[in-house]
Coordinates of C-alpha atoms in Angstrom, one line a residue:
X13 CA -5.6 -1.4 5.2
X14 CA -5.2 0.4 8.4
X15 CA -5.7 -0.1 12.1
X16 CA -7.5 1.6 14.9
X17 CA -6.1 2.3 18.4
X18 CA -2.8 3.6 19.8
X19 CA 0.3 2.0 18.5
X20 CA 2.0 -0.2 15.8
X21 CA 3.9 -2.7 17.8
X22 CA 6.8 -0.7 19.3
X23 CA 7.5 1.4 16.2
X24 CA 8.6 5.0 16.8
X25 CA 6.7 7.8 15.2
X26 CA 8.7 9.9 12.8
X27 CA 7.5 13.5 12.5
X28 CA 8.2 14.7 8.9
X29 CA 7.6 18.4 9.8
X30 CA 11.2 19.5 10.3
X31 CA 12.5 17.9 7.1
X32 CA 9.4 19.2 5.2
X33 CA 10.0 22.7 6.4
X34 CA 13.7 22.9 5.8
X35 CA 14.3 20.7 2.8
X36 CA 11.0 20.7 0.8
X37 CA 9.2 24.0 1.5
X38 CA 12.4 26.1 1.7
X39 CA 14.6 24.0 -0.6
X40 CA 17.5 23.5 1.8
X41 CA 19.7 20.6 2.6
X42 CA 19.4 18.6 5.8
X43 CA 21.5 19.5 8.7
X44 CA 23.3 17.0 10.9
X45 CA 20.2 16.5 13.1
X46 CA 17.9 15.9 10.2
X47 CA 20.5 13.5 8.7
X48 CA 20.5 11.6 11.9
X49 CA 16.7 11.3 11.7
X50 CA 17.0 10.1 8.1
X51 CA 19.5 7.3 9.3
X52 CA 17.1 6.3 12.0
X53 CA 14.1 6.2 9.6
X54 CA 16.1 4.1 7.1
X55 CA 17.2 1.8 10.0
X56 CA 13.6 1.3 11.0
X57 CA 12.7 0.3 7.5
X58 CA 15.6 -2.2 7.5
X59 CA 14.6 -3.7 10.8
X60 CA 10.9 -3.8 10.4
X61 CA 9.9 -3.1 6.7
X62 CA 7.4 -0.6 8.3
X63 CA 7.3 3.0 9.4
X64 CA 4.9 5.3 11.3
X65 CA 5.0 9.0 10.4
X66 CA 3.2 12.2 11.1
X67 CA 2.8 14.7 8.3
X68 CA 1.2 18.0 9.1
X69 CA -0.4 18.2 5.6
X70 CA -2.4 15.0 6.3
X71 CA -5.0 15.8 9.0
X72 CA -7.4 13.2 10.4
X73 CA -10.5 15.1 9.1
X74 CA -9.3 14.7 5.5
X75 CA -9.0 11.0 6.1
X76 CA -12.5 11.0 7.5
X77 CA -14.0 12.7 4.5
X78 CA -12.4 10.1 2.3
X79 CA -13.6 7.1 4.4
X80 CA -17.2 8.5 4.5
X81 CA -17.4 8.6 0.7
X82 CA -15.9 5.2 0.2
X83 CA -18.3 3.6 2.8
X84 CA -21.2 5.0 0.8
X85 CA -19.7 3.7 -2.5
X86 CA -19.1 0.1 -1.3
X87 CA -22.6 0.0 0.3
X88 CA -24.2 0.3 -3.1
X89 CA -25.7 -2.9 -4.8
X90 CA -23.5 -5.0 -6.9
X91 CA -25.2 -4.0 -10.2
X92 CA -24.4 -0.3 -9.5
X93 CA -20.7 -1.0 -8.9
X94 CA -20.3 -3.5 -11.8
X95 CA -19.9 -0.8 -14.6
X96 CA -16.8 0.6 -12.7
X97 CA -14.8 -2.6 -13.4
X98 CA -11.9 -2.5 -15.9
X99 CA -10.6 -6.2 -16.1
X100 CA -9.0 -5.4 -19.5
X101 CA -6.7 -3.0 -17.7
X102 CA -5.7 -5.6 -15.1
X103 CA -8.1 -3.9 -12.6
X104 CA -5.4 -1.2 -12.2
X105 CA -8.2 1.4 -12.4
X106 CA -11.8 1.2 -11.3
X107 CA -13.3 -1.4 -9.0
X108 CA -12.1 -4.9 -8.3
X109 CA -15.0 -7.1 -6.9
X110 CA -14.5 -9.5 -4.1
X111 CA -13.3 -12.9 -5.2
X112 CA -10.8 -11.6 -7.8
X113 CA -7.5 -10.8 -6.0
X114 CA -5.7 -14.0 -5.2
X115 CA -2.9 -13.8 -2.6
X116 CA 0.4 -14.9 -4.2
X117 CA 1.3 -17.0 -1.2
X118 CA -1.7 -19.3 -1.8
X119 CA 0.1 -20.5 -5.0
X120 CA 3.7 -20.2 -3.8
X121 CA 5.1 -23.4 -2.2
X122 CA 8.0 -21.5 -0.6
X123 CA 5.6 -19.0 1.0
X124 CA 3.3 -21.8 2.3
X125 CA 6.4 -23.5 3.7
X126 CA 7.3 -20.2 5.4
X127 CA 3.9 -20.0 7.1
X128 CA 4.3 -23.7 8.2
X129 CA 7.6 -22.9 9.8
X130 CA 6.4 -19.8 11.7
X131 CA 6.2 -20.0 15.5
X132 CA 2.6 -20.4 16.6
X133 CA 2.3 -16.9 18.0
X134 CA 3.6 -15.4 14.8
X135 CA 1.8 -17.7 12.3
X136 CA -0.1 -16.2 9.3
X137 CA -3.5 -17.5 8.3
X138 CA -3.0 -19.8 5.3
X139 CA -4.6 -18.1 2.3
X140 CA -7.2 -20.2 0.5
X141 CA -8.6 -18.9 -2.7
X142 CA -9.4 -15.4 -3.7
X143 CA -9.8 -12.6 -1.2
X144 CA -13.4 -11.6 -0.2
X145 CA -12.7 -7.9 -0.3
X146 CA -13.4 -5.2 -2.8
X147 CA -10.9 -2.6 -4.0
X148 CA -11.1 0.7 -6.0
X149 CA -8.0 1.8 -7.9
X150 CA -7.7 5.5 -8.7
X151 CA -4.7 7.0 -10.3
X152 CA -2.8 9.7 -8.5
X153 CA -0.6 12.3 -10.2
X154 CA 0.4 12.6 -13.9
X155 CA 1.0 9.7 -16.2
X156 CA 3.7 9.6 -18.9
X157 CA 2.9 10.8 -22.4
X158 CA 4.9 7.9 -23.9
X159 CA 5.1 4.5 -22.2
X160 CA 5.5 0.8 -23.2
X161 CA 3.0 0.0 -20.5
X162 CA -0.2 1.8 -21.4
X163 CA -2.5 -0.7 -19.6
X164 CA -0.7 0.2 -16.3
X165 CA -1.3 3.9 -16.9
X166 CA -5.0 3.9 -17.9
X167 CA -7.5 6.8 -17.5
X168 CA -9.4 7.0 -14.2
X169 CA -12.9 5.7 -13.5
X170 CA -15.5 8.1 -12.0
X171 CA -18.5 6.3 -10.4
X172 CA -21.9 7.9 -11.2
X173 CA -23.9 9.6 -8.4
X174 CA -20.6 10.8 -6.7
X175 CA -20.0 14.4 -7.9
X176 CA -17.4 14.8 -5.1
X177 CA -15.5 11.7 -6.2
X178 CA -12.7 13.3 -8.2
X179 CA -12.0 16.1 -5.8
X180 CA -12.0 13.9 -2.7
X181 CA -9.9 11.1 -4.3
X182 CA -7.4 13.6 -5.7
X183 CA -7.2 15.5 -2.4
X184 CA -6.4 12.5 -0.2
X185 CA -4.4 10.6 -2.7
X186 CA -2.2 13.6 -3.4
X187 CA -1.6 14.4 0.3
X188 CA -0.6 10.8 1.1
X189 CA 1.6 10.5 -2.0
X190 CA 3.4 13.8 -0.9
X191 CA 4.1 12.2 2.5
X192 CA 5.4 9.1 0.8
X193 CA 7.7 11.1 -1.4
X194 CA 9.2 12.9 1.7
X195 CA 9.8 9.5 3.3
X196 CA 11.5 8.3 0.0
X197 CA 13.9 11.3 0.1
X198 CA 14.7 10.8 3.8
X199 CA 15.2 7.0 3.3
X200 CA 17.6 7.6 0.4
X201 CA 19.7 10.0 2.6
X202 CA 19.6 7.5 5.5
X203 CA 20.8 4.7 3.2
X204 CA 23.7 6.8 1.9
X205 CA 22.2 7.3 -1.6
X206 CA 21.6 10.5 -3.5
X207 CA 18.7 12.3 -1.9
X208 CA 16.7 12.1 -5.2
X209 CA 17.7 8.5 -6.0
X210 CA 14.1 7.2 -5.4
X211 CA 11.9 10.2 -6.1
X212 CA 13.5 10.7 -9.5
X213 CA 12.4 7.2 -10.5
X214 CA 8.9 7.9 -9.1
X215 CA 8.1 10.7 -11.6
X216 CA 5.0 10.0 -13.7
X217 CA 4.7 6.6 -12.1
X218 CA 1.4 4.6 -11.9
X219 CA 0.7 5.7 -8.3
X220 CA -2.7 4.4 -7.1
X221 CA -5.1 5.4 -4.4
X222 CA -6.4 1.9 -3.7
X223 CA -8.9 1.7 -0.8
X224 CA -10.3 -1.8 0.0
X225 CA -13.8 -2.4 1.2
X226 CA -14.7 -5.4 3.4
X227 CA -18.3 -6.1 4.4
X228 CA -18.4 -6.8 8.1
X229 CA -22.2 -7.3 7.9
X230 CA -21.7 -10.2 5.4
X231 CA -18.5 -11.6 6.9
X232 CA -18.7 -12.0 10.6
X233 CA -16.5 -15.0 11.6
X234 CA -13.3 -14.4 13.5
X235 CA -10.4 -15.6 11.3
X236 CA -12.1 -14.7 8.0
X237 CA -9.2 -13.5 5.7
X238 CA -9.9 -10.3 3.8
X239 CA -6.4 -10.0 2.4
X240 CA -4.3 -13.1 2.6
X241 CA -0.6 -13.1 3.7
X242 CA 1.3 -11.1 1.1
X243 CA 3.8 -8.4 0.3
X244 CA 3.0 -5.4 -1.9
X245 CA 4.5 -5.4 -5.4
X246 CA 5.1 -1.6 -5.6
X247 CA 7.8 0.7 -4.0
X248 CA 6.2 2.0 -0.8
X249 CA 2.6 1.7 0.5
X250 CA 1.1 4.3 2.8
X251 CA -2.0 3.9 4.9
X252 CA -4.2 6.3 6.7
X253 CA -6.1 5.1 9.8
X254 CA -9.0 2.7 9.2
X255 CA -12.1 2.7 11.4
X256 CA -11.7 -1.0 12.1
X257 CA -8.7 -3.1 13.2
X258 CA -7.7 -6.2 11.4
X259 CA -4.3 -5.4 9.7
X260 CA -1.4 -7.5 11.0
X261 CA 2.2 -7.0 9.8
X262 CA 5.3 -9.1 10.2
X263 CA 8.5 -7.3 11.3
X264 CA 11.8 -8.4 9.8
X265 CA 12.6 -10.6 12.8
X266 CA 9.4 -12.6 12.1
X267 CA 7.3 -11.0 14.8
X268 CA 3.6 -10.7 14.0
X269 CA 2.0 -7.5 15.3
X270 CA -1.4 -5.9 15.0
X271 CA -1.6 -2.4 13.6
X272 CA -3.2 0.1 16.0
X273 CA -2.3 3.6 14.7
X274 CA -2.1 6.8 16.7
X275 CA -4.6 9.4 15.6
X276 CA -3.3 11.6 12.8
X277 CA -0.5 9.2 11.8
X278 CA 0.3 7.3 8.7
X279 CA 1.7 3.8 8.3
X280 CA 4.2 2.9 5.5
X281 CA 5.3 -0.5 4.4
X282 CA 8.2 -1.4 2.1
X283 CA 7.2 -3.0 -1.2
X284 CA 9.0 -5.3 -3.6
X285 CA 10.4 -2.4 -5.7
X286 CA 12.2 -0.9 -2.7
X287 CA 13.6 -4.3 -1.9
X288 CA 14.8 -4.5 -5.5
X289 CA 16.5 -1.1 -5.5
X290 CA 18.3 -1.8 -2.2
X291 CA 19.3 -5.3 -3.1
X292 CA 17.4 -6.7 -0.2
X293 CA 18.8 -4.3 2.4
X294 CA 15.1 -3.4 3.0
X295 CA 12.7 -6.3 2.5
X296 CA 9.1 -6.1 1.3
X297 CA 6.9 -6.3 4.4
X298 CA 4.5 -9.2 4.8
X299 CA 1.0 -8.5 6.0
X300 CA -2.6 -9.8 6.2
X301 CA -6.1 -8.4 7.0
X302 CA -8.4 -10.7 9.0
X303 CA -11.4 -10.5 11.2
X304 CA -10.0 -10.5 14.7
X305 CA -11.8 -10.4 18.1
X306 CA -11.2 -6.6 18.1
X307 CA -12.6 -6.3 14.6
X308 CA -15.7 -8.0 15.7
X309 CA -16.0 -5.8 18.8
X310 CA -15.6 -2.7 16.7
X311 CA -18.3 -3.9 14.3
X312 CA -20.7 -4.6 17.1
X313 CA -20.2 -1.1 18.5
X314 CA -20.6 0.4 15.0
X315 CA -23.9 -1.5 14.5
X316 CA -25.1 -0.2 17.8
X317 CA -24.3 3.3 16.8
X318 CA -25.8 3.0 13.4
X319 CA -22.5 3.5 11.6
X320 CA -21.3 1.8 8.4
X321 CA -20.1 -1.9 8.7
X322 CA -17.8 -1.6 5.7
X323 CA -14.2 -1.7 6.7
X324 CA -12.5 0.7 4.3
X325 CA -8.7 1.1 4.1
X326 CA -7.0 4.4 3.2
X327 CA -4.2 3.2 1.0
X328 CA -1.9 4.6 -1.6
X329 CA 0.5 2.4 -3.6
X330 CA 3.6 4.5 -4.5
X331 CA 5.3 3.1 -7.6
X332 CA 8.5 3.4 -9.6
X333 CA 7.7 4.7 -13.1
X334 CA 6.8 1.9 -15.5
X335 CA 9.6 2.7 -17.9
X336 CA 12.2 3.4 -15.2
X337 CA 14.9 0.8 -14.5
X338 CA 14.8 -1.5 -11.5
X339 CA 18.2 -2.7 -10.2
X340 CA 20.2 -2.5 -7.0
X341 CA 21.4 1.1 -6.6
X342 CA 24.8 2.5 -5.5
X343 CA 26.5 0.5 -2.7
X344 CA 23.7 -2.1 -2.9
X345 CA 24.9 -3.2 -6.3
X346 CA 27.2 -6.2 -6.4
X347 CA 27.4 -9.6 -8.2
X348 CA 25.2 -11.3 -5.7
X349 CA 22.4 -8.7 -5.5
X350 CA 22.4 -8.1 -9.3
X351 CA 21.9 -11.9 -9.8
X352 CA 19.0 -12.0 -7.4
X353 CA 17.4 -8.7 -8.5
X354 CA 17.9 -8.6 -12.3
X355 CA 17.9 -5.3 -14.2
X356 CA 14.5 -4.7 -15.8
X357 CA 11.8 -2.1 -16.4
X358 CA 9.5 -1.6 -13.4
X359 CA 6.5 -2.2 -15.7
X360 CA 7.8 -5.7 -16.5
X361 CA 8.1 -6.5 -12.8
X362 CA 4.5 -5.2 -12.1
X363 CA 3.0 -7.2 -15.0
X364 CA 4.7 -10.4 -13.8
X365 CA 3.3 -9.8 -10.3
X366 CA -0.2 -9.0 -11.6
X367 CA -0.2 -12.2 -13.7
X368 CA 0.6 -14.2 -10.6
X369 CA -2.1 -12.7 -8.4
X370 CA -4.7 -13.1 -11.2
X371 CA -5.3 -9.4 -12.0
X372 CA -3.7 -9.7 -15.5
X373 CA -6.0 -11.7 -17.8
X374 CA -4.1 -14.3 -19.8
X375 CA -3.0 -13.2 -23.2
X376 CA -3.1 -9.5 -22.4
X377 CA 0.1 -7.6 -23.0

């Protein structure tokens, strides 16, 4: 998921360079100016569940290298991609074909009621059935040597005929995860928590580079839903810029806005695990991917230019470690929040969510 264009609503762009230089590269503590930036960053997440950042380690040409490879992969015939499926691992590694992922909202009466009550200009498209998009899940970073959730920490899949696959996926996945970790530190500071409150829980987590592929040659109607209205189950999601628009996000005040990212920027969205750890202070951001008029225009131009008609997202799901505890932290812990966000292992929460969205086969642990 990602957009094309010049802005994401009216969200400010946070440059991570100064914090990166002082606090990560040189191991220092943030000064007052950086603390102020951290507070503003956390406030943006509270207000919008979204964030636009610039990280000097994530140049546009690296994103382009990644997108080029994935366009070639998704363009292959079905029978070539089929061996890369791993349904017995809940599709948490390898490829997920179109028609498998089911938006949670389509089976959740409360979510459907929420859409029904949205103002017309902010209304989501009601999800019906499984999403017609592909996705490839590739693990990023080390996995734990001991875990109760082995199926969430499976070995990666390497498609044949792509000798550059491992290097390209690792390169882009690692860079985006590093940017996400800096945001996690800055957000913790801005929220009044220990600087390492989030990142310590992210060590050896089942982070995933998870690009989607949507076939704009096969699906051409405006309003076609590639990813139905949903939130992400993980901690933070980070997106590079896609070559096609179509991603819409909902700000905390209920405003629906198309994502049109500045060149060289990254979009982050709060996931359910961040909502859990902050007792709802930051809410998981709702979003959908559809064919809009602008998507159709971009596809027509791409066809004219002889470019790929696969809409590929550049997405990393940053997770809390499967065996780490999810519960409201620090000042966010009180009787009300602890009742709403029960104490549990992150792996349990993920498995429950995967079961709901039909990625976890019945009867599998």
